[in-house]
mmCIF file with all atom_site columns, C-alpha atoms in Angstrom:
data_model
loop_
_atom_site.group_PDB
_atom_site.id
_atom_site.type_symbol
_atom_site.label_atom_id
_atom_site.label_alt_id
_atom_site.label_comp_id
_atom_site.label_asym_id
_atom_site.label_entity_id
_atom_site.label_seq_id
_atom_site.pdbx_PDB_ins_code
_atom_site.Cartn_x
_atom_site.Cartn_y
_atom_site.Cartn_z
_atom_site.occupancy
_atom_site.B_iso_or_equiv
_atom_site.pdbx_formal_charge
_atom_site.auth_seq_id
_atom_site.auth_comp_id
_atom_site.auth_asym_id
_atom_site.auth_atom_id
_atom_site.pdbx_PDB_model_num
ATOM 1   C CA . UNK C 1 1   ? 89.667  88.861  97.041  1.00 0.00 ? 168 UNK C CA 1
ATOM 2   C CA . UNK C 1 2   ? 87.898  88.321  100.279 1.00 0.00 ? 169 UNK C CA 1
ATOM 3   C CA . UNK C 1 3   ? 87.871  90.937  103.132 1.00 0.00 ? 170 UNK C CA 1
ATOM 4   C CA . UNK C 1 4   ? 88.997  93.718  100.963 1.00 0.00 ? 171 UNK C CA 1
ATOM 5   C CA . UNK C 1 5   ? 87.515  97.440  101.922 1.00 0.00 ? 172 UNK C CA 1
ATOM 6   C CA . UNK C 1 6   ? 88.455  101.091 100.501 1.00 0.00 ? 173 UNK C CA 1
ATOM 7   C CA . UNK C 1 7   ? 87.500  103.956 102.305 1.00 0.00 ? 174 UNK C CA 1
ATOM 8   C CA . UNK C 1 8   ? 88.909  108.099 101.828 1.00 0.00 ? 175 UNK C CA 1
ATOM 9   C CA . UNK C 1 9   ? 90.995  109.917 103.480 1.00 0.00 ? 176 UNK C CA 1
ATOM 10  C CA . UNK C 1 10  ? 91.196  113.762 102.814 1.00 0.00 ? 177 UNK C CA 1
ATOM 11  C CA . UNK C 1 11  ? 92.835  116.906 105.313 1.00 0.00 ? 178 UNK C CA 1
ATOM 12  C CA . UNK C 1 12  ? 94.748  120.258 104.827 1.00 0.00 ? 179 UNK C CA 1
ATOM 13  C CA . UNK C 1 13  ? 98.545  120.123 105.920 1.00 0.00 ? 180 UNK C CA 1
ATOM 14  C CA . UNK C 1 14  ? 100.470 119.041 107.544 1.00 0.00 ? 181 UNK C CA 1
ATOM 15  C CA . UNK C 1 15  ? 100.146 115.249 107.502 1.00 0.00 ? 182 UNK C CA 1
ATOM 16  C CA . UNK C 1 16  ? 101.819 113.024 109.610 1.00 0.00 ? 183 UNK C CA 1
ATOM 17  C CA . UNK C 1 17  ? 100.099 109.620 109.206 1.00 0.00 ? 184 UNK C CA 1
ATOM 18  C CA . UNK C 1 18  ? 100.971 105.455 108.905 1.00 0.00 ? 185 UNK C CA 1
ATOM 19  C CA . UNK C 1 19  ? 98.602  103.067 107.907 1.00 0.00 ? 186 UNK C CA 1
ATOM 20  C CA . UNK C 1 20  ? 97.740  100.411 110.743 1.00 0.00 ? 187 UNK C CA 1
ATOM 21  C CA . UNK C 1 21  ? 100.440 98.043  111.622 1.00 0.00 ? 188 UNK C CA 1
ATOM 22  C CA . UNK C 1 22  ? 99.690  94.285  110.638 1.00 0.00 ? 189 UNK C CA 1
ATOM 23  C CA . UNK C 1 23  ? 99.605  91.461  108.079 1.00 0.00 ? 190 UNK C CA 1
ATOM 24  C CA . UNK C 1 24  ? 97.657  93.956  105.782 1.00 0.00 ? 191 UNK C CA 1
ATOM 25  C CA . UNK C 1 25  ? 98.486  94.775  102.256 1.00 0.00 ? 192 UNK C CA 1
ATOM 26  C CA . UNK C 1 26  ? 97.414  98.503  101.647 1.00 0.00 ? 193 UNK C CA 1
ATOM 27  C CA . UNK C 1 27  ? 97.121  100.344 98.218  1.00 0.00 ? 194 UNK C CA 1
ATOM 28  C CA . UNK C 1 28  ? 96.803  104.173 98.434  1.00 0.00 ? 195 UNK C CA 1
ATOM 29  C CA . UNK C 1 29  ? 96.230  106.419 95.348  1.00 0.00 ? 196 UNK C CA 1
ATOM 30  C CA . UNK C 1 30  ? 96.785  110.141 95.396  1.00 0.00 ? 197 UNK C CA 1
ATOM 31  C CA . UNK C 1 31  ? 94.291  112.023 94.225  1.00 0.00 ? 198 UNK C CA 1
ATOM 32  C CA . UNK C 1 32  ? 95.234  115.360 95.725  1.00 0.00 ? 199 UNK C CA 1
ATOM 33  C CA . UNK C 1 33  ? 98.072  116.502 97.701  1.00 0.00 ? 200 UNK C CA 1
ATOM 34  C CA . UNK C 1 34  ? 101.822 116.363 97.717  1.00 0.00 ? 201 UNK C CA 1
ATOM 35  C CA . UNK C 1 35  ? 103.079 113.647 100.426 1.00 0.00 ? 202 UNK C CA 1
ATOM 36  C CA . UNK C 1 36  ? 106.222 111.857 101.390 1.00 0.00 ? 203 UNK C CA 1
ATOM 37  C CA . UNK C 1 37  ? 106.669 108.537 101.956 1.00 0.00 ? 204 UNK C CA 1
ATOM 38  C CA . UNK C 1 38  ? 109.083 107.147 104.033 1.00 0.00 ? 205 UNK C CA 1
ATOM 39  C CA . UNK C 1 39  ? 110.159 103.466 104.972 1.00 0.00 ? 206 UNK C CA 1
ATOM 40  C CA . UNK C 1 40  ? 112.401 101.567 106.838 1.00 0.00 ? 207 UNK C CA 1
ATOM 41  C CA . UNK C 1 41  ? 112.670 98.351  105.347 1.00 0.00 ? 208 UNK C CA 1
ATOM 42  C CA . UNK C 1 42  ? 114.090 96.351  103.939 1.00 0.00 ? 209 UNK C CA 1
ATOM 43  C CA . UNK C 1 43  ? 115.948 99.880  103.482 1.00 0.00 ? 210 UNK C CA 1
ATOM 44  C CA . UNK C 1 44  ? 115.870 103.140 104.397 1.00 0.00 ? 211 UNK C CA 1
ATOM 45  C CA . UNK C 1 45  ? 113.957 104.903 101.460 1.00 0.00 ? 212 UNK C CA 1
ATOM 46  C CA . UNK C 1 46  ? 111.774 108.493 100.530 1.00 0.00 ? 213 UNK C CA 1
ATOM 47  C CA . UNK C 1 47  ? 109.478 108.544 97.953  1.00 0.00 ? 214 UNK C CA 1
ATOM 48  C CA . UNK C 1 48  ? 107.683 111.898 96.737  1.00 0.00 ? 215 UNK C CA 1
ATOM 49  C CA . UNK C 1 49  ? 104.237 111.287 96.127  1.00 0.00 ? 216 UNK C CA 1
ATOM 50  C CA . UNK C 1 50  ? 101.645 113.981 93.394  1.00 0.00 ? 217 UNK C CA 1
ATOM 51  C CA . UNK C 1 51  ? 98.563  113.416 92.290  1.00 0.00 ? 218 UNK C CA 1
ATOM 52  C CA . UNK C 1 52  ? 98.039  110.143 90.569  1.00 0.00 ? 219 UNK C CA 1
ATOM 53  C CA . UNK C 1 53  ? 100.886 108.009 92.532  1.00 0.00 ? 220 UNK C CA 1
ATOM 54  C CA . UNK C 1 54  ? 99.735  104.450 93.638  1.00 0.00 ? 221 UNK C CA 1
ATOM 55  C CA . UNK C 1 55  ? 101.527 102.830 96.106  1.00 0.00 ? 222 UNK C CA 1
ATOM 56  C CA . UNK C 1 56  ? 100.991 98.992  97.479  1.00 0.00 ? 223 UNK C CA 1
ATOM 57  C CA . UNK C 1 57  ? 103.099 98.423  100.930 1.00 0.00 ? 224 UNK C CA 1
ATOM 58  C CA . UNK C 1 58  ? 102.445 96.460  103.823 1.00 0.00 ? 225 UNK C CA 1
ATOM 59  C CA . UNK C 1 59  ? 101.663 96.716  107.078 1.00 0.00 ? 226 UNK C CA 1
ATOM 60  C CA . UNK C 1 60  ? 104.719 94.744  108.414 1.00 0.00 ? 227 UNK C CA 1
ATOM 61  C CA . UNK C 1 61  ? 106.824 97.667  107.352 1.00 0.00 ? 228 UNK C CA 1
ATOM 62  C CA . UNK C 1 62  ? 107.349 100.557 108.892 1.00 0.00 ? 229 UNK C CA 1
ATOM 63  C CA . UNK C 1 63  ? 106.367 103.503 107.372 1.00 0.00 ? 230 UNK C CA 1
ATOM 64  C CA . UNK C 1 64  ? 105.306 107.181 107.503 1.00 0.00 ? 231 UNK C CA 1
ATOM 65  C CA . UNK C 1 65  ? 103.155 108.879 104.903 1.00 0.00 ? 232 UNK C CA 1
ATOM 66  C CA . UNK C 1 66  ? 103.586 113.122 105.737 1.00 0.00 ? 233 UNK C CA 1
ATOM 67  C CA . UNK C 1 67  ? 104.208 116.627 104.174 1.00 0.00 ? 234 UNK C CA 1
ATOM 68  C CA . UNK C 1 68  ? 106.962 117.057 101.971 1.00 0.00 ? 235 UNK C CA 1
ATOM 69  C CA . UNK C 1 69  ? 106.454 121.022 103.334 1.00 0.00 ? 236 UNK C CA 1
ATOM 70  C CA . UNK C 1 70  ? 107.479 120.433 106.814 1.00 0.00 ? 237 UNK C CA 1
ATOM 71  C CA . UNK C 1 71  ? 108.986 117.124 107.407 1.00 0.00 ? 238 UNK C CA 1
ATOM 72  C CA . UNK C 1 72  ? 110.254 117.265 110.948 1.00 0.00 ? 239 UNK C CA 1
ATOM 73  C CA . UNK C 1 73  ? 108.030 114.608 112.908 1.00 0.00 ? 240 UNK C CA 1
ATOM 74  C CA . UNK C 1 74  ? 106.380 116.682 115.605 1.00 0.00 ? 241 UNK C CA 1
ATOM 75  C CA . UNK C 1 75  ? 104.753 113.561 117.472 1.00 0.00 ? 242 UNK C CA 1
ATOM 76  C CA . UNK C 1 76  ? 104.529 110.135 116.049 1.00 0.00 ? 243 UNK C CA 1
ATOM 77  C CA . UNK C 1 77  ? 102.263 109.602 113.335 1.00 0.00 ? 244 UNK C CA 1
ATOM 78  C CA . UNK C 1 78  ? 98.497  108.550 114.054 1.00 0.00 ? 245 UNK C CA 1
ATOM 79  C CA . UNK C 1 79  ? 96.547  106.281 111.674 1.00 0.00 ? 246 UNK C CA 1
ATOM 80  C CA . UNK C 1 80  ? 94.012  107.186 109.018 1.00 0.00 ? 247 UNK C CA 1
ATOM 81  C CA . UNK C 1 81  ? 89.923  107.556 110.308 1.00 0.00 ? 248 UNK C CA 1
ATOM 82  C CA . UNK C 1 82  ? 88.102  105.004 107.886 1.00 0.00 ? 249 UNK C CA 1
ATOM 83  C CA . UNK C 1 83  ? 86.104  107.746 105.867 1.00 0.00 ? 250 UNK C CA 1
ATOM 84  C CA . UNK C 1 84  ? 83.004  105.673 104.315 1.00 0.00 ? 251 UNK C CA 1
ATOM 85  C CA . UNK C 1 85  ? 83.309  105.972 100.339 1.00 0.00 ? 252 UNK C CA 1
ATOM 86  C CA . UNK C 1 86  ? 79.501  106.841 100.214 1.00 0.00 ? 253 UNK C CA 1
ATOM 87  C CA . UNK C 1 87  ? 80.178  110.263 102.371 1.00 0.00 ? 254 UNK C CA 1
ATOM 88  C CA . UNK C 1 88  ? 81.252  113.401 100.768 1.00 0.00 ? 255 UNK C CA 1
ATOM 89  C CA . UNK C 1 89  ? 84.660  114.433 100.529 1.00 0.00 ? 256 UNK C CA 1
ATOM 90  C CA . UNK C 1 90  ? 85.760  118.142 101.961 1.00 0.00 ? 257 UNK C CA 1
ATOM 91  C CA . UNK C 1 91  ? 86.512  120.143 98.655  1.00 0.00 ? 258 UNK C CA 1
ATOM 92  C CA . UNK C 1 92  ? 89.010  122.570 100.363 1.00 0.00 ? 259 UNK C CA 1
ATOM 93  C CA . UNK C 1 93  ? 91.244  119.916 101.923 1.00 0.00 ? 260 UNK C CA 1
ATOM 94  C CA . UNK C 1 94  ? 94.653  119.762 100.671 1.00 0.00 ? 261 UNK C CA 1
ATOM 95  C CA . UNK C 1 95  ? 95.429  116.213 100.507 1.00 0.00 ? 262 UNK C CA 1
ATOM 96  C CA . UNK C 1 96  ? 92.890  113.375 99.084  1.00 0.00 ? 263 UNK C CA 1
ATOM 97  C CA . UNK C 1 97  ? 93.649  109.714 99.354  1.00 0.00 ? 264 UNK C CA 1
ATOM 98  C CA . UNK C 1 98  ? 91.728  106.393 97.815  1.00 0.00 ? 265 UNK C CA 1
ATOM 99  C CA . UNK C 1 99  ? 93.095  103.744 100.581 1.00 0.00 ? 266 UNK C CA 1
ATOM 100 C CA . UNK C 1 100 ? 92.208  99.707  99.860  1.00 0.00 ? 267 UNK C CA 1
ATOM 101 C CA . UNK C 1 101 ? 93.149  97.422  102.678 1.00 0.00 ? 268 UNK C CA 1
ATOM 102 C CA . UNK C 1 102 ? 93.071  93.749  102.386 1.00 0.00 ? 269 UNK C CA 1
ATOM 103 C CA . UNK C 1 103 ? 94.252  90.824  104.565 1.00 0.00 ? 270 UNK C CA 1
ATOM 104 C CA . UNK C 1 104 ? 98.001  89.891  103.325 1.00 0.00 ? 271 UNK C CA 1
ATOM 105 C CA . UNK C 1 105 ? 96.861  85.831  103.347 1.00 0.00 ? 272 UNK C CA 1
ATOM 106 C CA . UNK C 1 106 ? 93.785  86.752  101.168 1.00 0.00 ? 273 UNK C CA 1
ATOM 107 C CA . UNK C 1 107 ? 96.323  88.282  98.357  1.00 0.00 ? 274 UNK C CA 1
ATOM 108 C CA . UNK C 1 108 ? 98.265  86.245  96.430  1.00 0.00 ? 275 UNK C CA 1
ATOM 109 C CA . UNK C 1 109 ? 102.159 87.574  96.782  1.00 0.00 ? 276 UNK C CA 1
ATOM 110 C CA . UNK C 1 110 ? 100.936 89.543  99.657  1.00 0.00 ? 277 UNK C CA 1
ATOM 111 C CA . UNK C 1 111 ? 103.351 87.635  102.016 1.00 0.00 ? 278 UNK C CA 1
ATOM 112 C CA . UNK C 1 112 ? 106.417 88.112  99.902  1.00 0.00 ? 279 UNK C CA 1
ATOM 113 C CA . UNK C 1 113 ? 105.940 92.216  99.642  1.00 0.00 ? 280 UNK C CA 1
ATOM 114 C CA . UNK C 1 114 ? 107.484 93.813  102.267 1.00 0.00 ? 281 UNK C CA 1
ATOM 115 C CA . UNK C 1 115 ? 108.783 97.196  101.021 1.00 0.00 ? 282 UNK C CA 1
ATOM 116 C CA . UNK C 1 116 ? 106.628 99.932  98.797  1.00 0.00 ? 283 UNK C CA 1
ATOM 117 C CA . UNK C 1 117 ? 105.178 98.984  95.260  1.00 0.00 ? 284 UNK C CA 1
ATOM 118 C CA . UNK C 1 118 ? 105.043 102.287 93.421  1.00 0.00 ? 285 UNK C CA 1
ATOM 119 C CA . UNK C 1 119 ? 104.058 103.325 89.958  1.00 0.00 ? 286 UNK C CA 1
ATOM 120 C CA . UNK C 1 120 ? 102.439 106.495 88.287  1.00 0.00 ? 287 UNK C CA 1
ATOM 121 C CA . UNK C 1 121 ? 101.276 107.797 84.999  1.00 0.00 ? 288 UNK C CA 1
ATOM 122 C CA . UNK C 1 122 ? 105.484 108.249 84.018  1.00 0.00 ? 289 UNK C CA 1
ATOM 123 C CA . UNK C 1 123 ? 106.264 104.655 84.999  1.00 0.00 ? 290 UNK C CA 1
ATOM 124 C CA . UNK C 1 124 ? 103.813 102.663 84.061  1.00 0.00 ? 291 UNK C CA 1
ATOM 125 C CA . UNK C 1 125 ? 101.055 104.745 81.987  1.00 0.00 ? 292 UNK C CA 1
ATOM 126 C CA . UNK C 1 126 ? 98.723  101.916 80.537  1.00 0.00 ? 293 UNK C CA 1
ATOM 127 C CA . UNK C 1 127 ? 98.873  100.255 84.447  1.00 0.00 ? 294 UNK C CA 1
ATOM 128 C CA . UNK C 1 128 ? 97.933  103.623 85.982  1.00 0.00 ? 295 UNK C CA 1
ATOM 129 C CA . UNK C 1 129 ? 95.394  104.483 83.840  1.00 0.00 ? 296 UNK C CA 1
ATOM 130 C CA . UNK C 1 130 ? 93.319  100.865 84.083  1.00 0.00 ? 297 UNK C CA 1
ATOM 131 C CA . UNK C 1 131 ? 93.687  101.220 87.961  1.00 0.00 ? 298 UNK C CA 1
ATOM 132 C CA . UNK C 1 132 ? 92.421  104.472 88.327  1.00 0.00 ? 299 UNK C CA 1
ATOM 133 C CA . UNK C 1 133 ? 89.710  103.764 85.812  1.00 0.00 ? 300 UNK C CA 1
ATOM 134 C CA . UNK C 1 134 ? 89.193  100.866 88.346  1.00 0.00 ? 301 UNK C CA 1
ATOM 135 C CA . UNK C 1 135 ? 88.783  104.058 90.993  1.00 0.00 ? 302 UNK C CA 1
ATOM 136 C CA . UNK C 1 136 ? 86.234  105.799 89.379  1.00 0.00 ? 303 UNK C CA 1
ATOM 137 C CA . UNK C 1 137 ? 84.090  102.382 88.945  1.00 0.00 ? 304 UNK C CA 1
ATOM 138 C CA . UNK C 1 138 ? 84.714  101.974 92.899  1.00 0.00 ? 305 UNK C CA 1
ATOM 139 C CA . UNK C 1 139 ? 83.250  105.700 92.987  1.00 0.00 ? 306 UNK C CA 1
ATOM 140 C CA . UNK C 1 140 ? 80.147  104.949 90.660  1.00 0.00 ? 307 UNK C CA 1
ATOM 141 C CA . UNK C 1 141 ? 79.399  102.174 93.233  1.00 0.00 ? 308 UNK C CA 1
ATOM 142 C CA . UNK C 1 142 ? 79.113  103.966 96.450  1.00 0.00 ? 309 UNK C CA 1
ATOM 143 C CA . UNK C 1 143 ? 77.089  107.172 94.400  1.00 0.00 ? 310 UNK C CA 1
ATOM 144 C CA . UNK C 1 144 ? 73.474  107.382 94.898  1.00 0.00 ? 311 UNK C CA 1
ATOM 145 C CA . UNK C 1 145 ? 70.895  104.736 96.388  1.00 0.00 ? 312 UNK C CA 1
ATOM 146 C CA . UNK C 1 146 ? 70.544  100.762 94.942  1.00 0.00 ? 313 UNK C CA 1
ATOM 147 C CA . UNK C 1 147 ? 73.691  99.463  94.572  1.00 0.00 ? 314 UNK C CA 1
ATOM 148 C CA . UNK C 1 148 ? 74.212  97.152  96.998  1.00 0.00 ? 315 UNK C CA 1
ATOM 149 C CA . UNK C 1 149 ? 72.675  93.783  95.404  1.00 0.00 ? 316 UNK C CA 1
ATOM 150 C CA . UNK C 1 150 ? 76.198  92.462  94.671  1.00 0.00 ? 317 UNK C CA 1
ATOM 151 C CA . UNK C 1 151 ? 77.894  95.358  96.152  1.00 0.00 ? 318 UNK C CA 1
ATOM 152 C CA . UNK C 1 152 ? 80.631  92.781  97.739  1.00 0.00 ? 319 UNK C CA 1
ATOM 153 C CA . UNK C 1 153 ? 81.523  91.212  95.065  1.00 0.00 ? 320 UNK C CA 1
ATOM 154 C CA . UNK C 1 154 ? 81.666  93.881  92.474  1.00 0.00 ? 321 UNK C CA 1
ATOM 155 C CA . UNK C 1 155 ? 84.068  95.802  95.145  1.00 0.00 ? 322 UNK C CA 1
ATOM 156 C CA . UNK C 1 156 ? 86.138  92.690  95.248  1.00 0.00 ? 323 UNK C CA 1
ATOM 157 C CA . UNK C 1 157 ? 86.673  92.773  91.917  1.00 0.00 ? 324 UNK C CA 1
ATOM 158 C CA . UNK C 1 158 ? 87.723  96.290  91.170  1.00 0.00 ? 325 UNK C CA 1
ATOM 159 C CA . UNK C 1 159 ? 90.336  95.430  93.987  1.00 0.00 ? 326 UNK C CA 1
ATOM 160 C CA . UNK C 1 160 ? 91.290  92.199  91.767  1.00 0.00 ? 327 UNK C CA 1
ATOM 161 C CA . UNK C 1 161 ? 91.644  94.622  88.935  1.00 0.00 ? 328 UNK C CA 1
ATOM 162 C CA . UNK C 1 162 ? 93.909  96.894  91.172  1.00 0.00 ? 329 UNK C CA 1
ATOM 163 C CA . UNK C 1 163 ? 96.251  94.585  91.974  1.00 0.00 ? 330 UNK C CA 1
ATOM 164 C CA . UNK C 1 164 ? 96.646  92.734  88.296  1.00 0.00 ? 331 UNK C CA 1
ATOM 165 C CA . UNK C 1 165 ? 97.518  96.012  87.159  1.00 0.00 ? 332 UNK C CA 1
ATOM 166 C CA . UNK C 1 166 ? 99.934  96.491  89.765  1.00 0.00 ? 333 UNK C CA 1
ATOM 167 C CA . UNK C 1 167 ? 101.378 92.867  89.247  1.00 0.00 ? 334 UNK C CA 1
ATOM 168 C CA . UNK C 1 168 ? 101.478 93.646  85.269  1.00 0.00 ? 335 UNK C CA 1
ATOM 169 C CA . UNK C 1 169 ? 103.387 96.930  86.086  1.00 0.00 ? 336 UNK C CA 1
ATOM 170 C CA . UNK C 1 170 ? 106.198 95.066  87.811  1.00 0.00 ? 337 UNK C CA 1
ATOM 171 C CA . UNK C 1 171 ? 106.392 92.557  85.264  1.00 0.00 ? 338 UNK C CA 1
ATOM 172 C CA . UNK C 1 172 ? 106.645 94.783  82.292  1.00 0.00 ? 339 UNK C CA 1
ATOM 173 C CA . UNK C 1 173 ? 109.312 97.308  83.535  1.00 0.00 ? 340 UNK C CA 1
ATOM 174 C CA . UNK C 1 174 ? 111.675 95.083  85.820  1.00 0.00 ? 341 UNK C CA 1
ATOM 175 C CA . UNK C 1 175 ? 114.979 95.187  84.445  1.00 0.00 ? 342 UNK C CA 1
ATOM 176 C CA . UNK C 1 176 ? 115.091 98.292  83.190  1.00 0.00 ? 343 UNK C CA 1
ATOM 177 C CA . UNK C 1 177 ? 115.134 100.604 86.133  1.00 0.00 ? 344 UNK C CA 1
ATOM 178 C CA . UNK C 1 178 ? 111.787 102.972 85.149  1.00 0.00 ? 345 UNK C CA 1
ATOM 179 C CA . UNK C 1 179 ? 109.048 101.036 86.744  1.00 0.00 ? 346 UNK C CA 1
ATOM 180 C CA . UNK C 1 180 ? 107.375 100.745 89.360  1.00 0.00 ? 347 UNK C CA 1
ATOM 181 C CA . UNK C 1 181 ? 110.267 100.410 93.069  1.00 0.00 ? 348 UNK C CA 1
ATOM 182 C CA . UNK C 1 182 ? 109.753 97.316  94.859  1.00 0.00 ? 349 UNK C CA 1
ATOM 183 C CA . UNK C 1 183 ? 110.751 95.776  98.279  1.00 0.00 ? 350 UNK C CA 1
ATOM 184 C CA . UNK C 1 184 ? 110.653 92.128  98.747  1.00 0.00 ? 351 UNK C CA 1
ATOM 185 C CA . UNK C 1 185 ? 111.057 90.049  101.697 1.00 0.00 ? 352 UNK C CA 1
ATOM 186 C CA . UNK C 1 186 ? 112.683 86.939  102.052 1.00 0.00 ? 353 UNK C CA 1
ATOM 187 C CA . UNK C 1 187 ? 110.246 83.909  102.531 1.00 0.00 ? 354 UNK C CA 1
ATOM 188 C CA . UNK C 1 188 ? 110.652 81.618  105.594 1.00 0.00 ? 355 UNK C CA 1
ATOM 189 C CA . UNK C 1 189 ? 109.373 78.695  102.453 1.00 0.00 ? 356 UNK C CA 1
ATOM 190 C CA . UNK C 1 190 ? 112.625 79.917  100.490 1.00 0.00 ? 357 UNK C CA 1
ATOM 191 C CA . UNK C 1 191 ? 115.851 78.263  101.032 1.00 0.00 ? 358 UNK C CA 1
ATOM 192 C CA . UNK C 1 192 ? 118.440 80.434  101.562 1.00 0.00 ? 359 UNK C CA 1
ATOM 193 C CA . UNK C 1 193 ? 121.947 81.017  99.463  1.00 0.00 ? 360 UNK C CA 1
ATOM 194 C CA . UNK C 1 194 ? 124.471 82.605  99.492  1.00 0.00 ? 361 UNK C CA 1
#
């Protein structure tokens, strides 16, 4: 998966922030923190986020990720600063993110998802687990000094690992109303009916 990158993002509360608008697709795992988020489209939607949510969502949709605490929007919401992997991460903040941000035409569906992906440990326990096992690989690759012979690939595929596990997670539980909520987006290459 070419042109993929993950970088942290960790603050005390309140939080009031959407990822950069685009032809992105974004993945965000919660590792600490309680956080709303809330969408647009295709529909208007909330979704309470704890620790161990993951959450794919593009940048064509609007979207606000903030404090369940106190939800009234003060000013609009900023983006995230890229925090590097390799730096350390403040113990005391409240809220701890794992963001992965790829090109939409580098992922394959990426064009077609519009509206959030979301799955945790309740919805989709075998998914979760391989993706955040994926996580902690990601984390062993940025710790300590020597790593980066083949640092690009081996990044790319822990991202390819991310998002089979997502895909499997949809596929296993559709139907049945207890996995993972998905938005998608009419393709312009679809003929319509109705």
């Amino acid at each position: 998966m070419d042109g993929v990158y993950f970088f942290f993002f960790f603050v005390s509360y309140p939080v009031n922030k959407r990822l950069d608008p685009g032809d992105f697709s974004y993945c965000f795992m919660v590792r600490r923190g309680n956080l709303r988020l809330t969408i647009d489209f295709p529909e208007p939607k909330s979704i309470d986020l704890t620790p161990g949510a993951i959450v794919g969502i593009s940048g064509l949709a609007p979207h606000r990720i903030h404090s369940i605490q106190n939800p009234a929007e003060v000013a609009a919401p900023d983006g995230f600063p890229n925090v590097p992997i390799s730096e350390q991460i403040d113990a005391g903040s409240d809220v701890e993110l794992l963001l992965g941000v790829v090109p939409s035409e580098n992922m394959a569906l990426g064009n077609l998802i519009i509206g959030p992906i979301y799955l945790s440990e309740e919805s989709s326990p075998e998914c979760a687990r391989r993706i955040w096992k994926a996580a902690e690989m990601l984390d062993e690759e940025f710790v300590g000094a020597g790593h980066e012979y083949g640092q690009a690939i081996i990044i790319r595929r822990i991202a390819e690992i991310i998002v089979i596990n997502m895909t499997r997670s949809i596929l296993e539980n559709r139907g049945n109303g207890d996995g993972p909520e998905i938005g998608m987006m009419k393709s312009r290459g679809i003929a319509r009916s109705s």
